[in-house]
Coordinates of C-alpha atoms in Angstrom, one line a residue:
Chain G
M85 CA -12.8 -37.4 -14.2
A86 CA -14.0 -40.8 -15.1
S87 CA -14.5 -41.9 -11.6
S88 CA -16.5 -38.9 -10.6
Q89 CA -18.8 -39.3 -13.6
S90 CA -19.4 -43.0 -12.8
M91 CA -20.2 -42.0 -9.2
E92 CA -22.8 -39.5 -10.4
R93 CA -24.3 -42.0 -12.7
S94 CA -24.6 -44.7 -10.1
G95 CA -26.4 -42.2 -7.9
G96 CA -24.5 -43.6 -4.8
L97 CA -23.5 -41.6 -1.8
Q98 CA -21.3 -38.7 -2.7
F99 CA -19.2 -36.8 -0.3
P100 CA -20.1 -33.1 -0.3
S101 CA -17.3 -30.8 -1.4
L102 CA -14.9 -29.2 1.1
K103 CA -16.5 -25.9 0.4
T104 CA -20.0 -27.1 1.3
V105 CA -18.7 -28.6 4.5
L106 CA -17.0 -25.3 5.3
A107 CA -20.2 -23.3 4.5
V108 CA -22.2 -25.5 6.9
I109 CA -19.6 -25.3 9.7
T110 CA -19.3 -21.6 9.3
G111 CA -23.0 -21.0 9.3
V112 CA -23.6 -23.0 12.5
M113 CA -20.6 -21.5 14.2
M114 CA -21.7 -18.0 13.3
L115 CA -25.2 -18.6 14.8
V116 CA -23.7 -20.0 18.0
D117 CA -21.2 -17.0 18.0
L118 CA -24.2 -14.6 17.9
Y119 CA -25.9 -16.4 20.7
F120 CA -22.7 -16.3 22.8
I121 CA -22.1 -12.6 22.1
F122 CA -25.6 -11.4 22.8
M123 CA -26.9 -13.9 25.3
V124 CA -23.9 -15.4 27.2
A125 CA -21.3 -12.8 27.3
P126 CA -21.6 -10.6 30.4
T127 CA -22.3 -6.9 29.9
D128 CA -19.2 -4.9 30.5
A129 CA -19.5 -3.0 33.7
V130 CA -17.8 0.2 32.4
L131 CA -18.4 0.2 28.7
G132 CA -21.9 -1.4 28.6
H133 CA -23.4 -3.1 25.5
V134 CA -21.1 -1.3 23.1
Q135 CA -18.3 -3.5 24.3
R136 CA -19.9 -6.5 22.4
V137 CA -18.8 -5.1 19.1
F138 CA -15.3 -6.2 20.2
Y139 CA -16.2 -9.8 19.6
F140 CA -16.5 -8.9 16.0
H141 CA -14.0 -6.2 15.7
V142 CA -10.9 -8.0 17.2
P143 CA -11.2 -11.3 15.2
I144 CA -12.0 -9.4 11.9
A145 CA -9.0 -7.1 12.4
I146 CA -6.6 -10.0 13.2
M147 CA -8.0 -11.9 10.2
S148 CA -7.5 -9.1 7.8
F149 CA -3.8 -8.9 8.8
L150 CA -3.5 -12.7 8.3
A151 CA -5.3 -12.3 4.9
F152 CA -2.6 -9.9 3.8
F153 CA 0.1 -12.2 5.1
V154 CA -1.5 -14.9 2.9
V155 CA -1.4 -12.4 0.0
F156 CA 2.3 -11.8 0.6
I157 CA 3.2 -15.5 0.6
A158 CA 1.0 -16.3 -2.4
S159 CA 2.4 -13.4 -4.3
L160 CA 6.0 -14.6 -3.7
M161 CA 5.0 -18.1 -4.7
Y162 CA 3.3 -16.8 -7.8
L163 CA 6.4 -14.9 -8.9
F164 CA 8.6 -17.9 -8.4
K165 CA 6.3 -20.7 -9.7
R166 CA 4.0 -18.8 -12.1
S167 CA 1.2 -21.2 -11.3
P168 CA -2.2 -19.4 -11.8
K169 CA -3.4 -21.2 -8.6
W170 CA -1.2 -19.1 -6.5
D171 CA -2.4 -16.0 -8.2
A172 CA -6.0 -17.0 -7.7
F173 CA -5.2 -17.6 -4.0
A174 CA -3.6 -14.2 -3.6
H175 CA -6.5 -12.5 -5.5
A176 CA -9.2 -14.2 -3.3
S177 CA -7.3 -13.5 -0.1
A178 CA -6.8 -9.8 -1.0
E179 CA -10.5 -9.3 -1.9
V180 CA -11.7 -10.9 1.3
G181 CA -9.0 -9.1 3.2
V182 CA -10.2 -5.7 1.9
I183 CA -13.7 -6.6 3.0
F184 CA -12.4 -7.6 6.4
V185 CA -10.4 -4.4 6.8
T186 CA -13.4 -2.3 5.8
L187 CA -15.5 -4.1 8.4
A188 CA -12.7 -3.7 11.0
L189 CA -12.6 0.1 10.3
I190 CA -16.4 0.4 10.5
T191 CA -16.8 -1.7 13.7
G192 CA -13.9 0.3 15.1
I193 CA -15.6 3.6 14.4
I194 CA -18.8 2.3 16.0
W195 CA -16.8 1.5 19.1
A196 CA -14.8 4.7 19.1
R197 CA -17.7 7.1 19.0
P198 CA -19.3 6.3 22.4
I199 CA -16.1 5.1 24.1
W200 CA -13.5 7.7 23.0
N201 CA -16.0 10.3 22.1
T202 CA -14.6 10.7 18.6
W203 CA -15.2 8.9 15.3
W204 CA -11.5 8.8 14.4
T205 CA -8.1 9.4 15.9
W206 CA -4.7 9.2 14.2
E207 CA -3.6 6.5 16.6
P208 CA -1.0 4.0 15.2
R209 CA -3.3 1.0 14.8
L210 CA -6.1 3.0 13.2
T211 CA -3.7 4.7 10.9
T212 CA -1.9 1.5 9.9
T213 CA -5.3 -0.2 9.3
L214 CA -6.4 2.7 7.1
I215 CA -3.1 2.6 5.1
L216 CA -3.6 -1.2 4.8
W217 CA -7.0 -0.5 3.3
L218 CA -5.5 2.0 0.8
I219 CA -2.7 -0.3 -0.2
Y220 CA -4.9 -3.3 -0.9
V221 CA -7.5 -1.3 -2.7
A222 CA -4.6 -0.1 -4.9
Y223 CA -3.7 -3.8 -5.3
L224 CA -7.2 -4.6 -6.6
M225 CA -7.2 -1.5 -8.8
V226 CA -3.8 -2.3 -10.5
R227 CA -5.0 -5.8 -11.1
S228 CA -8.1 -4.7 -13.0
Y229 CA -6.5 -1.8 -14.8
A230 CA -3.6 -3.8 -16.2
P231 CA -3.5 -4.3 -20.0
T232 CA -3.7 -8.1 -19.8
Q233 CA -4.7 -10.6 -17.0
S234 CA -1.2 -12.0 -16.7
K235 CA 0.3 -8.6 -16.4
G236 CA -2.3 -7.8 -13.8
A237 CA -1.3 -10.9 -11.9
I238 CA 2.3 -9.8 -11.8
Y239 CA 1.6 -6.2 -11.0
A240 CA -0.7 -7.3 -8.2
A241 CA 2.0 -9.7 -6.8
V242 CA 4.5 -6.8 -6.8
V243 CA 2.1 -4.6 -4.8
G244 CA 1.3 -7.5 -2.5
I245 CA 5.0 -7.9 -1.7
I246 CA 5.9 -4.2 -1.4
G247 CA 2.7 -3.4 0.6
F248 CA 3.3 -6.1 3.1
V249 CA 7.0 -5.1 3.6
D250 CA 5.8 -1.5 4.0
V251 CA 3.3 -2.1 6.8
P252 CA 5.7 -2.5 9.7
I253 CA 7.5 0.7 8.6
V254 CA 4.2 2.5 8.5
Y255 CA 3.3 1.3 11.9
Y256 CA 6.6 2.4 13.5
S257 CA 6.6 5.7 11.8
V258 CA 3.1 6.5 13.2
V259 CA 4.1 5.1 16.7
W260 CA 7.0 7.5 16.8
W261 CA 5.0 10.4 15.4
R262 CA 2.4 9.8 18.1
S263 CA 4.9 9.7 20.9
I264 CA 6.1 13.1 19.9
H265 CA 2.5 14.6 19.6
P266 CA 0.8 13.1 22.7
S267 CA -2.9 12.5 22.1
P268 CA -5.7 13.4 24.4
V269 CA -7.3 10.0 23.7
V270 CA -6.1 7.2 25.9
G271 CA -6.2 3.9 24.2
P272 CA -8.2 1.0 25.7
F273 CA -5.6 -1.6 24.8
A274 CA -4.4 -2.1 28.3
K275 CA -7.9 -3.3 29.1
S276 CA -7.3 -6.6 27.4
D277 CA -5.4 -7.8 30.4
S278 CA -8.4 -7.4 32.6
L279 CA -10.6 -9.4 30.2
D280 CA -13.1 -11.6 32.1
G281 CA -12.7 -15.3 31.7
T282 CA -16.0 -15.8 29.8
M283 CA -15.2 -12.8 27.6
A284 CA -11.8 -14.2 26.7
L285 CA -13.3 -17.6 25.8
I286 CA -16.0 -16.0 23.6
L287 CA -13.4 -13.8 21.9
L288 CA -11.4 -17.0 21.1
Y289 CA -14.4 -18.8 19.9
S290 CA -15.4 -15.8 17.7
F291 CA -11.9 -15.7 16.3
I292 CA -12.1 -19.4 15.3
T293 CA -15.4 -18.7 13.7
F294 CA -14.0 -16.0 11.6
V295 CA -11.0 -18.2 10.6
F296 CA -13.6 -20.6 9.1
F297 CA -15.5 -17.8 7.6
F298 CA -12.4 -16.5 5.9
A299 CA -11.4 -19.9 4.6
Y300 CA -14.9 -20.4 3.2
M301 CA -15.0 -16.9 1.5
V302 CA -11.6 -17.5 -0.1
M303 CA -12.7 -20.9 -1.5
E304 CA -15.9 -19.4 -2.8
R305 CA -14.0 -16.6 -4.5
M306 CA -11.5 -18.9 -6.0
E307 CA -14.2 -21.1 -7.4
L308 CA -16.0 -18.0 -8.8
R309 CA -12.8 -17.0 -10.5
T310 CA -12.6 -20.4 -12.2
T311 CA -16.1 -19.9 -13.4
E312 CA -15.3 -16.4 -14.6
E313 CA -12.3 -17.8 -16.6
A314 CA -14.4 -20.6 -18.1
L315 CA -17.0 -18.1 -19.1
G316 CA -14.4 -15.8 -20.7
R317 CA -13.1 -18.7 -22.8
I318 CA -16.7 -19.6 -23.9
R319 CA -17.3 -15.9 -24.9
F320 CA -14.0 -15.8 -26.8
A321 CA -14.9 -19.0 -28.7
L322 CA -18.3 -17.8 -29.5
R323 CA -17.0 -14.5 -30.8
R324 CA -14.5 -16.3 -33.0
R325 CA -17.2 -18.5 -34.4
G326 CA -19.4 -15.4 -35.2
E327 CA -16.7 -13.8 -37.3
Chain J
M202 CA 28.2 -4.5 -21.6
N203 CA 27.7 -6.8 -18.6
G204 CA 28.7 -4.2 -16.1
L205 CA 26.1 -2.4 -14.1
L206 CA 27.5 1.1 -13.9
G207 CA 28.3 1.6 -17.6
P208 CA 24.8 0.8 -19.0
M209 CA 23.2 2.7 -16.1
M210 CA 25.1 5.9 -17.0
V211 CA 24.2 5.5 -20.7
I212 CA 20.5 5.4 -19.7
V213 CA 20.9 8.3 -17.4
W214 CA 22.7 10.3 -20.1
K215 CA 20.0 9.5 -22.7
D216 CA 17.3 10.8 -20.4
L217 CA 19.2 13.8 -19.4
L218 CA 20.0 14.7 -23.0
L219 CA 16.3 14.3 -23.9
E220 CA 15.4 16.6 -21.0
L221 CA 18.1 19.1 -21.9
R222 CA 16.6 19.4 -25.4
S223 CA 13.0 19.5 -24.5
K224 CA 13.1 20.9 -20.9
D225 CA 9.5 19.8 -20.4
I226 CA 9.8 18.0 -17.1
V227 CA 12.0 20.1 -14.9
V228 CA 10.6 23.5 -15.9
S229 CA 7.0 22.5 -15.6
I230 CA 7.6 20.8 -12.2
V231 CA 9.3 23.9 -10.8
V232 CA 6.3 26.0 -11.9
F233 CA 4.0 23.5 -10.3
G234 CA 6.0 23.5 -7.1
L235 CA 5.7 27.2 -6.8
L236 CA 1.9 26.9 -7.3
V237 CA 1.6 24.3 -4.6
V238 CA 3.3 26.7 -2.1
V239 CA 0.9 29.5 -3.0
V240 CA -2.1 27.3 -2.6
F241 CA -0.9 25.9 0.8
N242 CA 0.0 29.3 2.1
F243 CA -3.7 30.3 1.8
A244 CA -5.2 26.9 2.6
L245 CA -3.3 26.7 5.9
N246 CA -3.4 30.4 6.7
N247 CA 0.3 30.7 7.0
I248 CA 0.7 33.9 9.2
P249 CA 4.3 34.9 10.2
G250 CA 4.3 33.3 13.7
R251 CA 3.2 29.9 12.5
S252 CA 5.6 29.7 9.6
E253 CA 8.2 27.5 11.3
E254 CA 5.5 25.0 12.3
L255 CA 3.9 24.8 8.9
A256 CA 6.9 25.1 6.6
P257 CA 8.2 21.5 6.8
G258 CA 4.7 20.2 6.0
I259 CA 4.2 22.5 3.1
L260 CA 7.7 21.7 1.9
W261 CA 7.2 18.0 1.8
A262 CA 3.6 18.1 0.4
A263 CA 5.1 20.2 -2.5
F264 CA 8.0 17.8 -2.9
A265 CA 5.7 14.7 -2.9
F266 CA 3.3 16.1 -5.4
S267 CA 6.2 17.2 -7.6
A268 CA 7.7 13.8 -7.4
I269 CA 4.4 12.2 -8.6
L270 CA 4.5 14.5 -11.6
A271 CA 8.1 13.7 -12.4
M272 CA 7.6 9.9 -11.9
N273 CA 4.5 10.0 -14.1
R274 CA 6.8 11.1 -17.0
A275 CA 9.6 8.7 -16.2
F276 CA 8.5 5.9 -18.6
V277 CA 6.0 7.8 -20.8
R278 CA 8.6 8.9 -23.4
D279 CA 9.9 5.3 -23.6
Q280 CA 6.4 3.9 -23.8
E281 CA 5.1 6.2 -26.5
Q282 CA 7.9 5.5 -29.0
G283 CA 8.6 1.9 -28.2
G284 CA 11.9 2.9 -26.6
L285 CA 11.4 0.6 -23.6
E286 CA 11.2 -2.5 -25.8
G287 CA 14.5 -1.4 -27.3
L288 CA 16.0 -1.1 -23.9
L289 CA 14.7 -4.5 -22.8
I290 CA 16.0 -6.2 -26.0
S291 CA 19.5 -4.6 -25.5
P292 CA 22.0 -6.8 -23.7
V293 CA 21.7 -4.9 -20.5
S294 CA 20.6 -6.3 -17.1
R295 CA 17.2 -5.3 -15.8
D296 CA 18.9 -4.0 -12.7
A297 CA 20.9 -1.5 -14.8
I298 CA 17.7 -0.3 -16.5
F299 CA 15.9 0.1 -13.2
L300 CA 18.8 1.8 -11.4
G301 CA 19.4 4.0 -14.4
K302 CA 15.8 5.1 -14.5
A303 CA 15.7 5.6 -10.7
L304 CA 18.9 7.7 -10.8
T305 CA 17.4 9.9 -13.6
S306 CA 14.3 10.5 -11.5
L307 CA 16.5 11.3 -8.5
I308 CA 18.6 13.8 -10.5
F309 CA 15.5 15.5 -11.9
M310 CA 13.9 15.7 -8.5
L311 CA 17.1 17.0 -6.8
L312 CA 17.4 19.6 -9.6
V313 CA 13.8 20.8 -9.0
E314 CA 14.3 20.8 -5.3
A315 CA 17.5 22.7 -5.6
V316 CA 15.6 25.5 -7.4
L317 CA 12.6 25.4 -5.2
L318 CA 14.3 25.1 -1.7
P319 CA 15.8 28.7 -1.7
V320 CA 12.5 30.1 -3.0
Y321 CA 10.5 28.2 -0.3
A322 CA 13.0 29.4 2.3
V323 CA 12.3 33.0 1.3
M324 CA 8.5 32.6 1.0
L325 CA 8.0 30.5 4.1
D326 CA 10.7 32.2 6.1
F327 CA 12.9 29.4 7.3
S328 CA 16.6 28.8 7.1
A329 CA 17.5 26.3 4.4
L330 CA 21.2 26.4 5.2
S331 CA 21.2 23.2 7.3
W332 CA 23.2 20.1 6.4
Y333 CA 20.5 18.0 8.2
L334 CA 17.8 19.5 6.0
I335 CA 19.8 18.8 2.9
L336 CA 20.6 15.2 4.0
T337 CA 16.9 14.7 4.8
I338 CA 15.9 16.0 1.4
F339 CA 18.4 13.7 -0.3
L340 CA 17.3 10.6 1.6
G341 CA 13.6 11.3 1.2
T342 CA 13.9 12.0 -2.5
L343 CA 15.9 8.8 -2.9
G344 CA 13.0 6.8 -1.4
F345 CA 10.6 8.7 -3.7
A346 CA 12.7 7.9 -6.7
V347 CA 13.2 4.2 -6.0
V348 CA 9.6 3.2 -5.2
G349 CA 8.2 5.8 -7.6
T350 CA 10.2 4.4 -10.6
L351 CA 8.9 0.9 -9.9
F352 CA 5.3 2.0 -9.6
S353 CA 5.7 4.2 -12.6
A354 CA 6.8 1.3 -14.7
M355 CA 3.6 -0.5 -13.7
A356 CA 1.3 2.5 -13.9
V357 CA 2.4 3.5 -17.4
Q358 CA 1.1 0.2 -18.7
T359 CA -2.3 0.5 -17.0
R360 CA -5.5 2.3 -18.0
S361 CA -5.8 5.7 -16.3
R362 CA -2.1 5.8 -15.6
E363 CA -2.1 9.3 -14.2
I364 CA -4.3 8.2 -11.3
M365 CA -2.8 4.7 -10.7
L366 CA 0.7 6.1 -9.8
P367 CA -0.4 8.3 -6.9
V368 CA -2.9 5.7 -5.7
L369 CA 0.1 3.2 -5.4
F370 CA 2.7 5.8 -4.4
F371 CA 1.2 7.7 -1.4
P372 CA 0.2 4.9 0.9
V373 CA 3.6 3.1 0.5
L374 CA 5.6 6.3 0.8
L375 CA 3.7 7.5 3.9
P376 CA 6.5 6.6 6.4
V377 CA 9.0 8.6 4.3
I378 CA 6.7 11.6 4.3
I379 CA 6.1 11.4 8.0
A380 CA 9.8 11.0 8.8
A381 CA 10.9 13.7 6.4
V382 CA 8.5 16.2 7.8
E383 CA 9.6 15.5 11.3
A384 CA 13.3 15.5 10.5
S385 CA 12.9 18.7 8.5
A386 CA 11.0 20.4 11.4
R387 CA 13.9 19.6 13.7
A388 CA 16.6 20.7 11.2
V389 CA 14.7 24.0 10.5
G390 CA 13.8 24.6 14.1
G391 CA 17.5 24.3 15.1
E392 CA 17.1 21.5 17.7
T393 CA 19.3 19.5 15.5
F394 CA 19.9 16.3 17.4
I395 CA 16.7 15.8 19.2
G396 CA 14.6 13.3 17.2
L397 CA 16.8 13.2 14.2
G398 CA 18.4 10.1 15.7
R399 CA 15.3 8.1 14.8
W400 CA 13.8 9.9 11.8
L401 CA 16.8 9.9 9.5
P402 CA 17.6 6.2 10.1
L403 CA 14.0 5.4 9.4
I404 CA 14.3 7.0 6.0
G405 CA 17.6 5.3 5.5
V406 CA 16.2 1.9 6.4
F407 CA 13.2 2.4 4.1
D408 CA 15.6 3.4 1.2
A409 CA 17.8 0.4 1.9
I410 CA 15.0 -2.1 2.0
F411 CA 13.4 -0.9 -1.2
L412 CA 16.7 -0.5 -3.0
V413 CA 17.0 -4.3 -2.6
I414 CA 13.4 -5.2 -3.3
C415 CA 12.5 -2.9 -6.2
P416 CA 15.2 -3.8 -8.7
W417 CA 14.3 -7.5 -8.1
V418 CA 10.5 -7.1 -8.7
F419 CA 11.2 -4.7 -11.6
S420 CA 12.5 -7.6 -13.6
F421 CA 9.1 -9.2 -13.3
V422 CA 7.2 -6.0 -14.1
V423 CA 8.9 -5.5 -17.5
E424 CA 9.1 -9.1 -18.7
E425 CA 7.0 -10.0 -21.7

């Protein structure tokens, strides 16, 4: 504390915070990513320009699964260690994860309409993603509807653990359900083997960009929560003084 | 009273006695279960030829909605009169409280289903006399009771508790509902062994996993 204050007073060079560095890196990478996707990436011979949504869709979808894995680990750590830091980490990852799942569903629908000629199909990955969305929206709901913040943290951790354990079971149940009711829609997933070299590189780059983006969003959200808590304490103190 | 079974049975007996005297859970859920079938019959246009195809779906939709109603009540009586605090103060392990509560819910649901199943069999025109169907119903209801009891203990503490329980319950229980519908369709349709080989174990695995996890996390949910 003392050292940082003296640094501010001396007006010397101060290293920007990790969050600011991440924000700048993410911003630059995002712009380059856009350039790659729309200018460099070759247009798919069969699918046309719609295929470009894949450079967003695939990284976002993978990141959302990773986000919920983070929620799972952070929830376990919170139940064992009871440090608010783990709860803040789980909370931030869950919120960003829900946004990512929502985006994955929307970009998926944009893709599905022209390519599969349907907005939605009850295919295992789509169904599992939808269930993920529902579970983690419930996660956020139970957190905010709980009687106290500490109860909300515990309830959310419980849902974070149960939900993550449940996801593979959901996936397999829908896979088996599908195999019994064959679908007229043929999945495009075999296509990924035939991905052109440039396309694969851009997809990889796009994925790394979204990893940075995710890290930045989570840090921003955690900082926001610290501010929220400080504000809550100030409000509480003011109210007590007013009485 | 450090054993598990003794305190469990005391809790189950307490809830059964309360239910025996008030009869407000089982009776109201049976009536609700009948209403669900009437609604689905018209919503899905259940004409005689399609009955076998639709019956398992209607059966499990009705059971799942009934389970939600039963679970919503599981902790309400304890919550309203401070009984849960008494339970938690008593020298009984949290596992015993959880398993006792889950067993009570299981018994209530099985009672309701035992009444509803013959009625459904008549109304929807399928044969309920199948051991596989009964095994499926038992395993599926066990999954409902275990996960439902945990979520109910959380939901009862939250604002808008009646909504919180289904919002938590349905996405997590989806594999059980899928597997139970598929297994029942095969049990009712007579092709007993085809497909049962994977659906019943799926429910069994689900039950086993959550029978381990739920008592463990329950101790965190009820702590002060």
